[in-house]
């Protein structure tokens, strides 16, 4: 074992980010890796989101690591298959025994004297040279601030915390929200329930999903010629890159998406009033694009009502809307999304300057390449601020992020350094460049979405192509980081 791979690395979160990073670190020779996962299994959001109809809405091949290709059953695989994949990867690459399940990391603090991170976990303290926060952006369910929510007499649960003990057959169900989670679960539960009221605050553009099972001969072909699978993956990636170009810079590229979304409404929705209700007025892609070929036909089912009146309050027997109508419900489902701007929360992260990450961030979380923050040495965020994709693969993002950690470790070994920290000037320069680019994107064309907060702050999306993220994270930009420690004194700026 070389001195390099004796460094200890703590990873917070055992979802795709944490598992992927642990595998990539092991493959690079780092053996002292501990992953902390608060749940009983790895999988992250794919373990928690078990609502009926849960499936990926970008093609399955975008849900695999480049180092672990998979034979998916469908073009858009269901949640159990994705969960089985991530568990299989953890097992196959020997990182499952590095994961401490049922262990929550409550707080972490940088010890400047010793140049280490101290973790306070539900199972006691832990120390590490390097910290990777892989907490996910969409992992904390958001409960809407609707008056009277606690007064509801029946079961209430969030899509990400689906209560499978509640029998829905024959019940009246109210679903609040019409985002990605709602448009998957409403068509799945509609056939069995007596009635569904879907409460829509603002509609999103919905593109056809074109899901289907891969045929036996397709499986046989891709088994015989693995190159075909790689080609399909490359094709999907490049198609999504085209979409990203439309969302970020070249609006004219959105025209086909707008056309497909409009055509889906006109061909699937016969009722002109329903058509009006489901047709967004904002630009396609401003809100997260939705993918479904069943959403509109489900809304036309006789046991489904789309309610567009504002919700006034929840009452014990149902929901009262702004017109004063009370619609009875037996079960209330919150498809209301996630606290997407809190990143590492509720974990507290105390940095070098005696300030927490939340305090340093203030109004808007920011990180150099979404990964590193001044005053927080030896810390890397995966799927951190502004690394979400309007159209794209978060698994690719995570792999690039973990690749950046490996590039940093490589520099640390080369410089015989024990510390690495992004320079404030580099972080600020990057942030200015990022904000300029974001301003030109479709996400800032005037709509409400989970990407942007009510003050226009955007800690969510990457405003360039994804090959650009790969290019920037693969190596360290000269001068961006300061390395110090061991043979290099603090402030020596080995990369400067
Ligand atoms: P979301 O996109 O944030 O949607 C939340 C929905 O709840 C929106 O329709 C929102 O309305 C509504 N809402 C929130 N608060 C409300 C309130 N107080 N009153 C009435 N309506 C309210 O959440 P999500 O559907 O869970 O999806 C979040 C993200 O997770 C997605 O964009 C996607 O990136 C990811 N996701 C992926 C998959 C997949 O791959 N299969 C599936 C699910 C989610 P407004 O639009 O008016 O705010």
Short mmCIF file of C-alpha atoms and ligand atoms in Angstrom, two decimals:
data_model
loop_
_atom_site.label_atom_id
_atom_site.label_comp_id
_atom_site.label_asym_id
_atom_site.label_seq_id
_atom_site.Cartn_x
_atom_site.Cartn_y
_atom_site.Cartn_z
CA UNK A 1 0.00 0.00 0.00
CA UNK A 2 1.42 3.39 -0.96
CA UNK A 3 1.00 6.41 1.37
CA UNK A 4 -1.62 7.68 -1.06
CA UNK A 5 -4.18 5.00 -0.61
CA UNK A 6 -3.84 5.03 3.16
CA UNK A 7 -5.82 8.27 3.32
CA UNK A 8 -9.14 7.85 5.07
CA UNK A 9 -12.22 9.02 3.25
CA UNK A 10 -15.73 9.44 4.69
CA UNK A 11 -18.67 9.52 2.33
CA UNK A 12 -22.03 10.80 3.57
CA UNK A 13 -24.91 9.17 1.71
CA UNK A 14 -25.27 5.72 0.20
CA UNK A 15 -27.23 6.58 -2.91
CA UNK A 16 -25.92 6.54 -6.47
CA UNK A 17 -23.42 9.29 -5.55
CA UNK A 18 -21.97 7.64 -2.46
CA UNK A 19 -21.87 4.13 -3.91
CA UNK A 20 -20.39 5.36 -7.20
CA UNK A 21 -17.70 7.38 -5.41
CA UNK A 22 -16.83 4.46 -3.12
CA UNK A 23 -16.43 2.14 -6.13
CA UNK A 24 -14.31 4.66 -8.06
CA UNK A 25 -12.11 5.30 -5.01
CA UNK A 26 -11.59 1.57 -4.46
CA UNK A 27 -10.74 1.06 -8.10
CA UNK A 28 -8.15 3.83 -7.73
CA UNK A 29 -6.61 2.00 -4.75
CA UNK A 30 -8.20 3.83 -1.81
CA UNK A 31 -9.18 1.17 0.69
CA UNK A 32 -9.99 3.26 3.75
CA UNK A 33 -13.40 4.41 2.57
CA UNK A 34 -16.46 4.52 4.85
CA UNK A 35 -19.92 5.31 3.54
CA UNK A 36 -22.57 6.46 6.01
CA UNK A 37 -26.17 5.79 5.08
CA UNK A 38 -29.03 6.68 7.38
CA UNK A 39 -31.41 4.10 5.91
CA UNK A 40 -31.22 0.36 6.21
CA UNK A 41 -30.15 -0.10 2.57
CA UNK A 42 -28.12 1.68 -0.09
CA UNK A 43 -30.02 3.29 -2.97
CA UNK A 44 -30.87 6.81 -1.80
CA UNK A 45 -33.86 8.28 -3.61
CA UNK A 46 -34.30 5.03 -5.51
CA UNK A 47 -34.73 3.20 -2.26
CA UNK A 48 -37.18 5.72 -0.83
CA UNK A 49 -39.37 6.51 -3.82
CA UNK A 50 -41.45 3.35 -3.97
CA UNK A 51 -44.72 5.04 -4.96
CA UNK A 52 -46.85 3.11 -7.47
CA UNK A 53 -45.58 3.81 -10.99
CA UNK A 54 -42.09 4.92 -9.88
CA UNK A 55 -39.66 4.50 -12.76
CA UNK A 56 -36.87 6.47 -14.32
CA UNK A 57 -37.97 9.16 -16.73
CA UNK A 58 -34.69 9.47 -18.56
CA UNK A 59 -33.77 6.28 -20.43
CA UNK A 60 -32.51 3.36 -18.34
CA UNK A 61 -29.06 3.48 -19.93
CA UNK A 62 -28.59 6.89 -18.33
CA UNK A 63 -29.13 5.18 -14.98
CA UNK A 64 -26.01 3.08 -15.20
CA UNK A 65 -22.43 3.91 -14.37
CA UNK A 66 -20.06 3.84 -17.34
CA UNK A 67 -18.04 1.20 -15.46
CA UNK A 68 -21.07 -1.02 -14.82
CA UNK A 69 -23.18 -1.45 -17.97
CA UNK A 70 -26.46 -3.19 -17.44
CA UNK A 71 -29.03 -5.16 -19.44
CA UNK A 72 -32.22 -3.25 -18.57
CA UNK A 73 -35.62 -4.82 -19.02
CA UNK A 74 -37.23 -1.67 -20.42
CA UNK A 75 -36.31 1.62 -22.01
CA UNK A 76 -37.52 3.27 -18.78
CA UNK A 77 -36.98 0.80 -15.99
CA UNK A 78 -39.12 0.60 -12.87
CA UNK A 79 -37.85 1.57 -9.42
CA UNK A 80 -37.24 -2.00 -8.12
CA UNK A 81 -34.93 -2.71 -11.08
CA UNK A 82 -32.92 0.49 -10.51
CA UNK A 83 -32.70 -0.26 -6.79
CA UNK A 84 -31.53 -3.81 -7.57
CA UNK A 85 -28.93 -2.36 -9.99
CA UNK A 86 -27.37 0.00 -7.44
CA UNK A 87 -27.30 -2.72 -4.78
CA UNK A 88 -25.77 -5.09 -7.31
CA UNK A 89 -23.06 -2.55 -8.19
CA UNK A 90 -22.25 -2.03 -4.49
CA UNK A 91 -21.97 -5.80 -4.01
CA UNK A 92 -20.11 -6.59 -7.22
CA UNK A 93 -17.47 -3.91 -6.68
CA UNK A 94 -16.95 -4.85 -3.04
CA UNK A 95 -18.17 -1.69 -1.35
CA UNK A 96 -21.25 -3.03 0.42
CA UNK A 97 -19.17 -3.86 3.49
CA UNK A 98 -17.86 -0.27 3.49
CA UNK A 99 -21.37 1.06 4.03
CA UNK A 100 -22.55 1.73 7.56
CA UNK A 101 -26.29 1.54 7.19
CA UNK A 102 -28.75 2.88 9.78
CA UNK A 103 -26.14 5.50 10.62
CA UNK A 104 -26.98 9.15 10.24
CA UNK A 105 -24.26 11.78 10.11
CA UNK A 106 -25.65 14.65 12.17
CA UNK A 107 -22.76 17.08 11.93
CA UNK A 108 -19.23 17.31 10.61
CA UNK A 109 -16.50 19.74 11.56
CA UNK A 110 -13.07 20.57 10.19
CA UNK A 111 -10.27 20.31 12.74
CA UNK A 112 -7.77 22.88 11.52
CA UNK A 113 -5.02 21.75 13.91
CA UNK A 114 -5.11 18.14 12.81
CA UNK A 115 -6.25 18.72 9.27
CA UNK A 116 -9.07 16.21 9.54
CA UNK A 117 -12.83 16.01 9.47
CA UNK A 118 -14.68 14.87 12.58
CA UNK A 119 -18.08 13.31 12.02
CA UNK A 120 -20.75 13.07 14.71
CA UNK A 121 -22.90 10.13 13.73
CA UNK A 122 -25.85 8.37 15.36
CA UNK A 123 -23.40 5.53 16.06
CA UNK A 124 -20.67 7.70 17.58
CA UNK A 125 -17.79 9.84 16.29
CA UNK A 126 -15.63 9.10 13.26
CA UNK A 127 -12.63 10.86 11.72
CA UNK A 128 -11.41 11.11 8.16
CA UNK A 129 -8.85 12.95 6.05
CA UNK A 130 -11.30 13.66 3.28
CA UNK A 131 -15.05 14.22 3.30
CA UNK A 132 -17.41 13.55 0.42
CA UNK A 133 -20.98 14.78 0.90
CA UNK A 134 -23.20 12.77 -1.41
CA UNK A 135 -26.53 13.72 0.15
CA UNK A 136 -28.49 14.26 -3.07
CA UNK A 137 -30.56 17.28 -4.04
CA UNK A 138 -33.95 15.59 -4.00
CA UNK A 139 -33.76 13.57 -0.81
CA UNK A 140 -35.71 15.61 1.75
CA UNK A 141 -39.47 15.54 1.04
CA UNK A 142 -41.19 18.92 1.17
CA UNK A 143 -44.45 19.20 3.06
CA UNK A 144 -46.51 22.09 1.68
CA UNK A 145 -47.55 24.87 4.05
CA UNK A 146 -51.27 24.32 3.50
CA UNK A 147 -53.51 25.39 6.39
CA UNK A 148 -55.25 22.54 8.15
CA UNK A 149 -53.02 19.79 6.79
CA UNK A 150 -52.75 18.22 10.24
CA UNK A 151 -56.50 18.18 10.65
CA UNK A 152 -57.07 15.63 7.86
CA UNK A 153 -58.77 12.54 9.27
CA UNK A 154 -57.38 9.95 6.87
CA UNK A 155 -53.83 8.90 6.00
CA UNK A 156 -51.54 11.60 4.59
CA UNK A 157 -48.19 10.74 3.03
CA UNK A 158 -45.61 12.11 0.61
CA UNK A 159 -44.81 10.25 -2.62
CA UNK A 160 -41.25 9.72 -1.36
CA UNK A 161 -42.60 8.13 1.83
CA UNK A 162 -45.41 6.07 0.34
CA UNK A 163 -47.39 4.21 2.99
CA UNK A 164 -47.92 0.80 1.41
CA UNK A 165 -50.03 -0.32 4.35
CA UNK A 166 -52.82 1.98 3.16
CA UNK A 167 -55.26 0.16 0.92
CA UNK A 168 -56.27 2.46 -1.95
CA UNK A 169 -58.76 0.19 -3.70
CA UNK A 170 -62.19 1.78 -3.72
CA UNK A 171 -60.99 4.93 -1.92
CA UNK A 172 -61.26 8.61 -2.82
CA UNK A 173 -57.72 9.90 -3.14
CA UNK A 174 -56.55 13.52 -3.37
CA UNK A 175 -53.13 14.07 -4.97
CA UNK A 176 -51.53 17.50 -4.55
CA UNK A 177 -49.03 18.37 -7.29
CA UNK A 178 -48.51 17.62 -10.96
CA UNK A 179 -44.73 17.20 -11.21
CA UNK A 180 -42.74 14.11 -12.24
CA UNK A 181 -43.81 12.08 -9.22
CA UNK A 182 -47.53 12.85 -9.61
CA UNK A 183 -47.66 12.10 -13.32
CA UNK A 184 -46.20 8.66 -12.64
CA UNK A 185 -48.30 7.73 -9.66
CA UNK A 186 -51.73 9.02 -10.70
CA UNK A 187 -51.95 6.78 -13.82
CA UNK A 188 -50.73 3.85 -11.68
CA UNK A 189 -53.37 4.20 -8.95
CA UNK A 190 -56.27 5.44 -11.10
CA UNK A 191 -57.54 1.97 -12.16
CA UNK A 192 -57.94 0.74 -8.57
CA UNK A 193 -59.25 3.78 -6.71
CA UNK A 194 -62.86 4.96 -6.64
CA UNK A 195 -61.87 8.52 -7.50
CA UNK A 196 -58.79 10.76 -7.74
CA UNK A 197 -58.78 14.54 -7.42
CA UNK A 198 -55.53 15.91 -8.82
CA UNK A 199 -54.72 19.40 -7.53
CA UNK A 200 -52.71 21.30 -10.10
CA UNK A 201 -51.17 24.66 -9.23
CA UNK A 202 -49.46 25.17 -12.57
CA UNK A 203 -49.13 22.69 -15.46
CA UNK A 204 -45.88 21.40 -16.94
CA UNK A 205 -45.06 20.50 -20.52
CA UNK A 206 -45.30 16.75 -21.01
CA UNK A 207 -43.47 14.81 -23.70
CA UNK A 208 -44.36 11.28 -24.83
CA UNK A 209 -42.33 8.67 -22.96
CA UNK A 210 -42.27 5.86 -25.51
CA UNK A 211 -41.51 3.23 -22.92
CA UNK A 212 -41.38 -0.40 -23.94
CA UNK A 213 -39.73 -3.63 -22.89
CA UNK A 214 -36.54 -4.59 -24.71
CA UNK A 215 -37.27 -7.64 -26.84
CA UNK A 216 -35.50 -10.99 -26.54
CA UNK A 217 -33.64 -10.43 -29.76
CA UNK A 218 -32.47 -6.99 -28.61
CA UNK A 219 -31.12 -8.57 -25.43
CA UNK A 220 -29.46 -11.33 -27.45
CA UNK A 221 -27.90 -8.81 -29.85
CA UNK A 222 -26.54 -6.57 -27.13
CA UNK A 223 -25.15 -9.59 -25.30
CA UNK A 224 -23.42 -10.76 -28.46
CA UNK A 225 -22.27 -7.25 -29.45
CA UNK A 226 -21.75 -5.10 -26.31
CA UNK A 227 -20.71 -2.28 -28.63
CA UNK A 228 -24.39 -1.90 -29.62
CA UNK A 229 -25.31 -1.08 -26.04
CA UNK A 230 -22.53 1.47 -25.84
CA UNK A 231 -23.73 3.00 -29.10
CA UNK A 232 -27.28 3.26 -27.81
CA UNK A 233 -26.00 4.94 -24.66
CA UNK A 234 -23.90 7.38 -26.69
CA UNK A 235 -26.89 8.14 -28.93
CA UNK A 236 -29.13 8.90 -25.92
CA UNK A 237 -26.41 11.03 -24.31
CA UNK A 238 -25.95 13.09 -27.46
CA UNK A 239 -29.70 13.47 -27.96
CA UNK A 240 -29.93 14.85 -24.43
CA UNK A 241 -26.95 17.13 -25.12
CA UNK A 242 -28.98 18.57 -27.98
CA UNK A 243 -31.86 19.16 -25.57
CA UNK A 244 -29.44 20.79 -23.13
CA UNK A 245 -28.20 23.12 -25.87
CA UNK A 246 -31.84 24.15 -26.42
CA UNK A 247 -32.48 24.75 -22.72
CA UNK A 248 -29.27 26.66 -22.15
CA UNK A 249 -28.51 28.67 -25.29
CA UNK A 250 -30.23 27.87 -28.57
CA UNK A 251 -33.96 28.24 -27.93
CA UNK A 252 -34.75 27.33 -31.54
CA UNK A 253 -33.73 23.75 -30.67
CA UNK A 254 -36.71 23.61 -28.30
CA UNK A 255 -39.18 23.94 -31.18
CA UNK A 256 -39.51 20.16 -31.75
CA UNK A 257 -40.09 19.61 -28.01
CA UNK A 258 -42.76 22.34 -27.97
CA UNK A 259 -44.38 20.77 -31.02
CA UNK A 260 -44.39 17.25 -29.52
CA UNK A 261 -45.76 18.49 -26.20
CA UNK A 262 -48.57 20.48 -27.87
CA UNK A 263 -49.42 17.63 -30.20
CA UNK A 264 -49.66 15.25 -27.27
CA UNK A 265 -52.23 17.51 -25.62
CA UNK A 266 -54.32 17.96 -28.76
CA UNK A 267 -54.29 14.29 -29.66
CA UNK A 268 -54.89 12.92 -26.14
CA UNK A 269 -57.27 15.47 -24.63
CA UNK A 270 -60.69 15.77 -26.22
CA UNK A 271 -62.32 18.08 -23.67
CA UNK A 272 -61.46 21.71 -24.61
CA UNK A 273 -61.73 22.89 -21.00
CA UNK A 274 -59.27 20.21 -19.85
CA UNK A 275 -56.98 21.12 -22.75
CA UNK A 276 -56.93 24.71 -21.61
CA UNK A 277 -56.16 23.67 -18.03
CA UNK A 278 -53.24 21.41 -18.91
CA UNK A 279 -51.61 23.72 -21.45
CA UNK A 280 -48.77 25.68 -19.86
CA UNK A 281 -48.23 29.32 -20.76
CA UNK A 282 -44.52 29.27 -20.01
CA UNK A 283 -41.69 28.17 -22.27
CA UNK A 284 -41.11 24.46 -22.75
CA UNK A 285 -38.32 23.31 -20.42
CA UNK A 286 -38.64 26.25 -17.99
CA UNK A 287 -40.15 23.87 -15.46
CA UNK A 288 -38.65 20.39 -15.40
CA UNK A 289 -39.90 18.58 -18.54
CA UNK A 290 -42.34 15.78 -17.79
CA UNK A 291 -42.30 12.46 -19.61
CA UNK A 292 -45.47 10.40 -19.86
CA UNK A 293 -47.69 8.91 -22.53
CA UNK A 294 -50.46 8.18 -20.01
CA UNK A 295 -50.90 11.40 -18.10
CA UNK A 296 -53.48 13.12 -20.29
CA UNK A 297 -55.52 10.01 -21.02
CA UNK A 298 -55.65 9.34 -17.27
CA UNK A 299 -56.95 12.84 -16.60
CA UNK A 300 -59.82 12.09 -19.01
CA UNK A 301 -60.88 8.98 -17.09
CA UNK A 302 -64.34 9.33 -15.50
CA UNK A 303 -62.97 8.74 -11.98
CA UNK A 304 -60.36 11.54 -12.26
CA UNK A 305 -60.86 15.29 -11.77
CA UNK A 306 -58.19 17.88 -12.36
CA UNK A 307 -58.76 20.64 -9.86
CA UNK A 308 -57.15 23.95 -10.77
CA UNK A 309 -58.82 26.10 -8.13
CA UNK A 310 -56.29 27.19 -5.53
CA UNK A 311 -56.30 25.06 -2.38
CA UNK A 312 -57.72 27.11 0.46
CA UNK A 313 -57.27 24.61 3.27
CA UNK A 314 -57.34 20.97 4.21
CA UNK A 315 -60.33 20.05 6.36
CA UNK A 316 -60.85 16.78 8.27
CA UNK A 317 -62.93 15.26 5.46
CA UNK A 318 -61.07 16.59 2.40
CA UNK A 319 -59.85 19.75 0.69
CA UNK A 320 -61.57 23.11 0.44
CA UNK A 321 -60.63 25.07 -2.66
CA UNK A 322 -60.74 28.81 -3.25
CA UNK A 323 -64.29 28.59 -4.64
CA UNK A 324 -65.42 27.21 -1.27
CA UNK A 325 -66.07 23.69 -2.59
CA UNK A 326 -65.05 20.89 -0.25
CA UNK A 327 -63.98 17.78 -2.13
CA UNK A 328 -64.06 14.74 0.12
CA UNK A 329 -61.05 12.44 0.28
CA UNK A 330 -60.12 9.30 2.21
CA UNK A 331 -56.38 9.53 1.52
CA UNK A 332 -54.18 12.55 0.83
CA UNK A 333 -51.01 12.13 -1.25
CA UNK A 334 -48.44 14.92 -1.26
CA UNK A 335 -46.63 14.89 -4.60
CA UNK A 336 -45.15 18.22 -3.64
CA UNK A 337 -41.47 17.70 -4.33
CA UNK A 338 -38.36 18.20 -2.25
CA UNK A 339 -36.44 20.76 -0.21
CA UNK A 340 -34.07 21.01 -3.15
CA UNK A 341 -32.12 24.10 -2.09
CA UNK A 342 -30.90 22.83 1.26
CA UNK A 343 -28.34 20.39 -0.15
CA UNK A 344 -26.49 18.80 2.80
CA UNK A 345 -29.24 19.69 5.34
CA UNK A 346 -30.12 18.66 7.97
CA UNK A 347 -26.42 17.74 8.46
CA UNK A 348 -24.45 20.68 9.88
CA UNK A 349 -21.07 21.27 8.26
CA UNK A 350 -18.62 23.46 10.19
CA UNK A 351 -15.70 24.81 8.16
CA UNK A 352 -12.29 26.29 8.81
CA UNK A 353 -13.55 29.80 9.56
CA UNK A 354 -15.92 28.70 12.35
CA UNK A 355 -18.93 29.15 10.09
CA UNK A 356 -21.31 26.48 8.91
CA UNK A 357 -21.81 25.80 5.24
CA UNK A 358 -25.41 27.04 5.55
CA UNK A 359 -24.18 30.31 7.12
CA UNK A 360 -21.55 30.77 4.43
CA UNK A 361 -24.08 30.10 1.69
CA UNK A 362 -26.74 32.43 3.05
CA UNK A 363 -29.35 33.01 0.33
CA UNK A 364 -27.94 30.75 -2.34
CA UNK A 365 -25.72 27.68 -2.15
CA UNK A 366 -22.67 27.95 -4.43
CA UNK A 367 -19.72 25.70 -5.06
CA UNK A 368 -16.84 25.68 -7.51
CA UNK A 369 -17.92 23.16 -10.18
CA UNK A 370 -20.67 22.24 -7.72
CA UNK A 371 -17.99 20.43 -5.76
CA UNK A 372 -15.76 22.57 -3.55
CA UNK A 373 -16.21 25.59 -1.28
CA UNK A 374 -13.57 28.01 0.10
CA UNK A 375 -12.98 27.54 3.85
CA UNK A 376 -14.04 23.91 3.62
CA UNK A 377 -10.75 22.11 2.93
CA UNK A 378 -10.67 18.46 1.90
CA UNK A 379 -14.42 18.50 1.31
CA UNK A 380 -16.19 17.60 -1.93
CA UNK A 381 -19.88 17.75 -2.73
CA UNK A 382 -21.39 15.33 -5.20
CA UNK A 383 -24.51 16.58 -7.04
CA UNK A 384 -23.81 19.88 -5.29
CA UNK A 385 -25.09 23.34 -6.27
CA UNK A 386 -25.75 23.87 -9.99
CA UNK A 387 -25.01 20.36 -11.15
CA UNK A 388 -28.58 19.31 -11.87
CA UNK A 389 -29.62 18.60 -15.44
CA UNK A 390 -32.68 20.01 -17.20
CA UNK A 391 -32.34 17.01 -19.49
CA UNK A 392 -29.51 14.64 -18.72
CA UNK A 393 -28.06 11.94 -16.57
CA UNK A 394 -27.42 12.63 -12.90
CA UNK A 395 -25.38 9.42 -12.84
CA UNK A 396 -23.02 11.02 -15.37
CA UNK A 397 -22.88 14.15 -13.17
CA UNK A 398 -22.03 12.02 -10.15
CA UNK A 399 -19.34 10.15 -12.02
CA UNK A 400 -17.78 13.43 -13.15
CA UNK A 401 -17.92 14.71 -9.54
CA UNK A 402 -16.21 11.58 -8.23
CA UNK A 403 -13.70 11.93 -11.08
CA UNK A 404 -12.92 15.41 -9.76
CA UNK A 405 -12.23 13.96 -6.31
CA UNK A 406 -9.83 11.48 -7.92
CA UNK A 407 -8.12 14.28 -9.87
CA UNK A 408 -7.71 16.21 -6.59
CA UNK A 409 -6.30 13.16 -4.82
CA UNK A 410 -3.86 12.61 -7.65
CA UNK A 411 -2.59 16.19 -7.27
CA UNK A 412 -2.34 15.73 -3.51
CA UNK A 413 -0.22 12.61 -3.98
CA UNK A 414 1.98 14.36 -6.53
CA UNK A 415 2.51 17.36 -4.22
CA UNK A 416 2.70 15.21 -1.10
CA UNK A 417 -0.01 17.42 0.37
CA UNK A 418 -2.47 16.70 3.14
CA UNK A 419 -4.87 19.53 2.37
CA UNK A 420 -6.59 20.87 -0.67
CA UNK A 421 -8.87 23.89 -0.80
CA UNK A 422 -10.40 25.80 -3.65
CA UNK A 423 -9.09 29.35 -3.88
CA UNK A 424 -11.70 32.00 -3.18
CA UNK A 425 -10.78 33.92 -6.35
CA UNK A 426 -11.28 30.82 -8.50
CA UNK A 427 -14.60 30.02 -6.82
CA UNK A 428 -15.84 33.58 -7.29
CA UNK A 429 -14.71 33.73 -10.92
CA UNK A 430 -16.51 30.48 -11.64
CA UNK A 431 -19.64 31.69 -9.87
CA UNK A 432 -19.76 34.90 -11.97
CA UNK A 433 -19.35 32.88 -15.15
CA UNK A 434 -22.07 30.49 -14.01
CA UNK A 435 -24.58 33.23 -13.08
CA UNK A 436 -24.02 34.97 -16.43
CA UNK A 437 -24.68 31.73 -18.29
CA UNK A 438 -27.72 30.85 -16.14
CA UNK A 439 -29.37 34.20 -16.90
CA UNK A 440 -29.60 33.24 -20.56
CA UNK A 441 -31.19 29.84 -19.96
CA UNK A 442 -34.83 28.88 -20.37
CA UNK A 443 -35.05 28.23 -16.61
CA UNK A 444 -34.99 32.00 -16.10
CA UNK A 445 -37.59 32.79 -18.74
CA UNK A 446 -40.37 33.28 -16.19
CA UNK A 447 -42.07 30.31 -14.53
CA UNK A 448 -42.21 28.73 -11.10
CA UNK A 449 -40.08 25.63 -10.66
CA UNK A 450 -38.06 23.87 -8.02
CA UNK A 451 -34.89 25.00 -9.82
CA UNK A 452 -35.23 28.67 -8.92
CA UNK A 453 -36.43 30.21 -5.64
CA UNK A 454 -38.98 33.00 -5.30
CA UNK A 455 -36.17 35.62 -5.34
CA UNK A 456 -34.72 34.30 -8.59
CA UNK A 457 -31.77 32.52 -6.91
CA UNK A 458 -30.76 29.42 -8.79
CA UNK A 459 -28.63 26.84 -6.98
CA UNK A 460 -29.84 24.02 -9.23
CA UNK A 461 -28.86 23.67 -12.85
CA UNK A 462 -25.65 23.44 -14.84
CA UNK A 463 -26.00 25.99 -17.65
CA UNK A 464 -23.71 24.35 -20.20
CA UNK A 465 -23.37 21.05 -22.04
CA UNK A 466 -22.54 17.99 -19.97
CA UNK A 467 -19.38 17.27 -21.92
CA UNK A 468 -18.23 20.65 -20.57
CA UNK A 469 -18.82 19.45 -17.00
CA UNK A 470 -16.81 16.36 -17.77
CA UNK A 471 -14.00 18.44 -19.30
CA UNK A 472 -13.81 20.84 -16.35
CA UNK A 473 -13.96 18.19 -13.62
CA UNK A 474 -11.58 15.65 -15.17
CA UNK A 475 -8.47 17.62 -14.19
CA UNK A 476 -7.75 20.48 -11.80
CA UNK A 477 -7.75 23.92 -13.40
CA UNK A 478 -4.28 25.40 -12.90
CA UNK A 479 -4.31 27.82 -9.97
CA UNK A 480 -7.80 26.93 -8.79
CA UNK A 481 -6.74 24.94 -5.75
CA UNK A 482 -4.29 25.49 -2.97
CA UNK A 483 -2.47 22.44 -1.70
CA UNK A 484 -0.59 22.33 1.57
CA UNK A 485 0.53 20.09 4.41
CA UNK A 486 3.19 17.36 4.78
CA UNK A 487 6.11 18.64 2.69
CA UNK A 488 4.18 21.62 1.32
CA UNK A 489 3.60 24.32 4.03
CA UNK A 490 0.14 25.83 4.42
CA UNK A 491 -0.34 28.54 1.83
CA UNK A 492 2.40 27.29 -0.47
CA UNK A 493 -0.12 27.01 -3.27
CA UNK A 494 1.36 23.98 -4.91
CA UNK A 495 -0.92 24.37 -7.87
CA UNK A 496 -0.61 28.09 -8.13
P1 LIG B 1 -41.87 18.83 -8.21
O1 LIG B 1 -41.48 18.72 -9.61
O2 LIG B 1 -41.23 19.87 -7.36
O3 LIG B 1 -43.44 18.99 -8.21
C1 LIG B 1 -44.15 19.37 -7.06
C2 LIG B 1 -45.58 19.63 -7.45
O4 LIG B 1 -46.30 19.99 -6.30
C3 LIG B 1 -45.72 20.78 -8.44
O5 LIG B 1 -46.76 20.50 -9.32
C4 LIG B 1 -46.06 21.95 -7.53
O6 LIG B 1 -46.78 22.97 -8.18
C5 LIG B 1 -46.93 21.25 -6.51
N1 LIG B 1 -46.98 21.93 -5.24
C6 LIG B 1 -45.97 22.14 -4.37
N2 LIG B 1 -46.42 22.80 -3.30
C7 LIG B 1 -47.74 23.02 -3.49
C8 LIG B 1 -48.75 23.66 -2.74
N3 LIG B 1 -48.48 24.24 -1.58
N4 LIG B 1 -50.00 23.70 -3.26
C9 LIG B 1 -50.26 23.13 -4.44
N5 LIG B 1 -49.36 22.50 -5.21
C10 LIG B 1 -48.10 22.45 -4.73
O7 LIG B 1 -41.68 17.45 -7.41
P2 LIG B 1 -41.59 15.96 -7.97
O8 LIG B 1 -42.70 15.68 -8.89
O9 LIG B 1 -41.43 15.07 -6.81
O10 LIG B 1 -40.28 15.98 -8.83
C11 LIG B 1 -39.09 16.60 -8.34
C12 LIG B 1 -37.94 16.21 -9.22
O11 LIG B 1 -37.52 14.91 -8.87
C13 LIG B 1 -38.25 16.12 -10.69
O12 LIG B 1 -38.27 17.34 -11.35
C14 LIG B 1 -37.17 15.19 -11.18
O13 LIG B 1 -35.97 15.88 -11.36
C15 LIG B 1 -37.06 14.24 -10.02
N6 LIG B 1 -37.94 13.07 -10.25
C16 LIG B 1 -37.52 12.15 -11.14
C17 LIG B 1 -38.30 11.06 -11.38
C18 LIG B 1 -37.85 10.03 -12.32
O14 LIG B 1 -36.82 10.01 -12.89
N7 LIG B 1 -38.65 9.08 -12.50
C19 LIG B 1 -39.51 10.91 -10.73
C20 LIG B 1 -39.90 11.84 -9.82
C21 LIG B 1 -39.11 12.93 -9.59
P3 LIG B 1 -45.99 24.14 -9.01
O15 LIG B 1 -45.44 23.48 -10.22
O16 LIG B 1 -47.02 25.14 -9.29
O17 LIG B 1 -44.92 24.62 -8.07
#
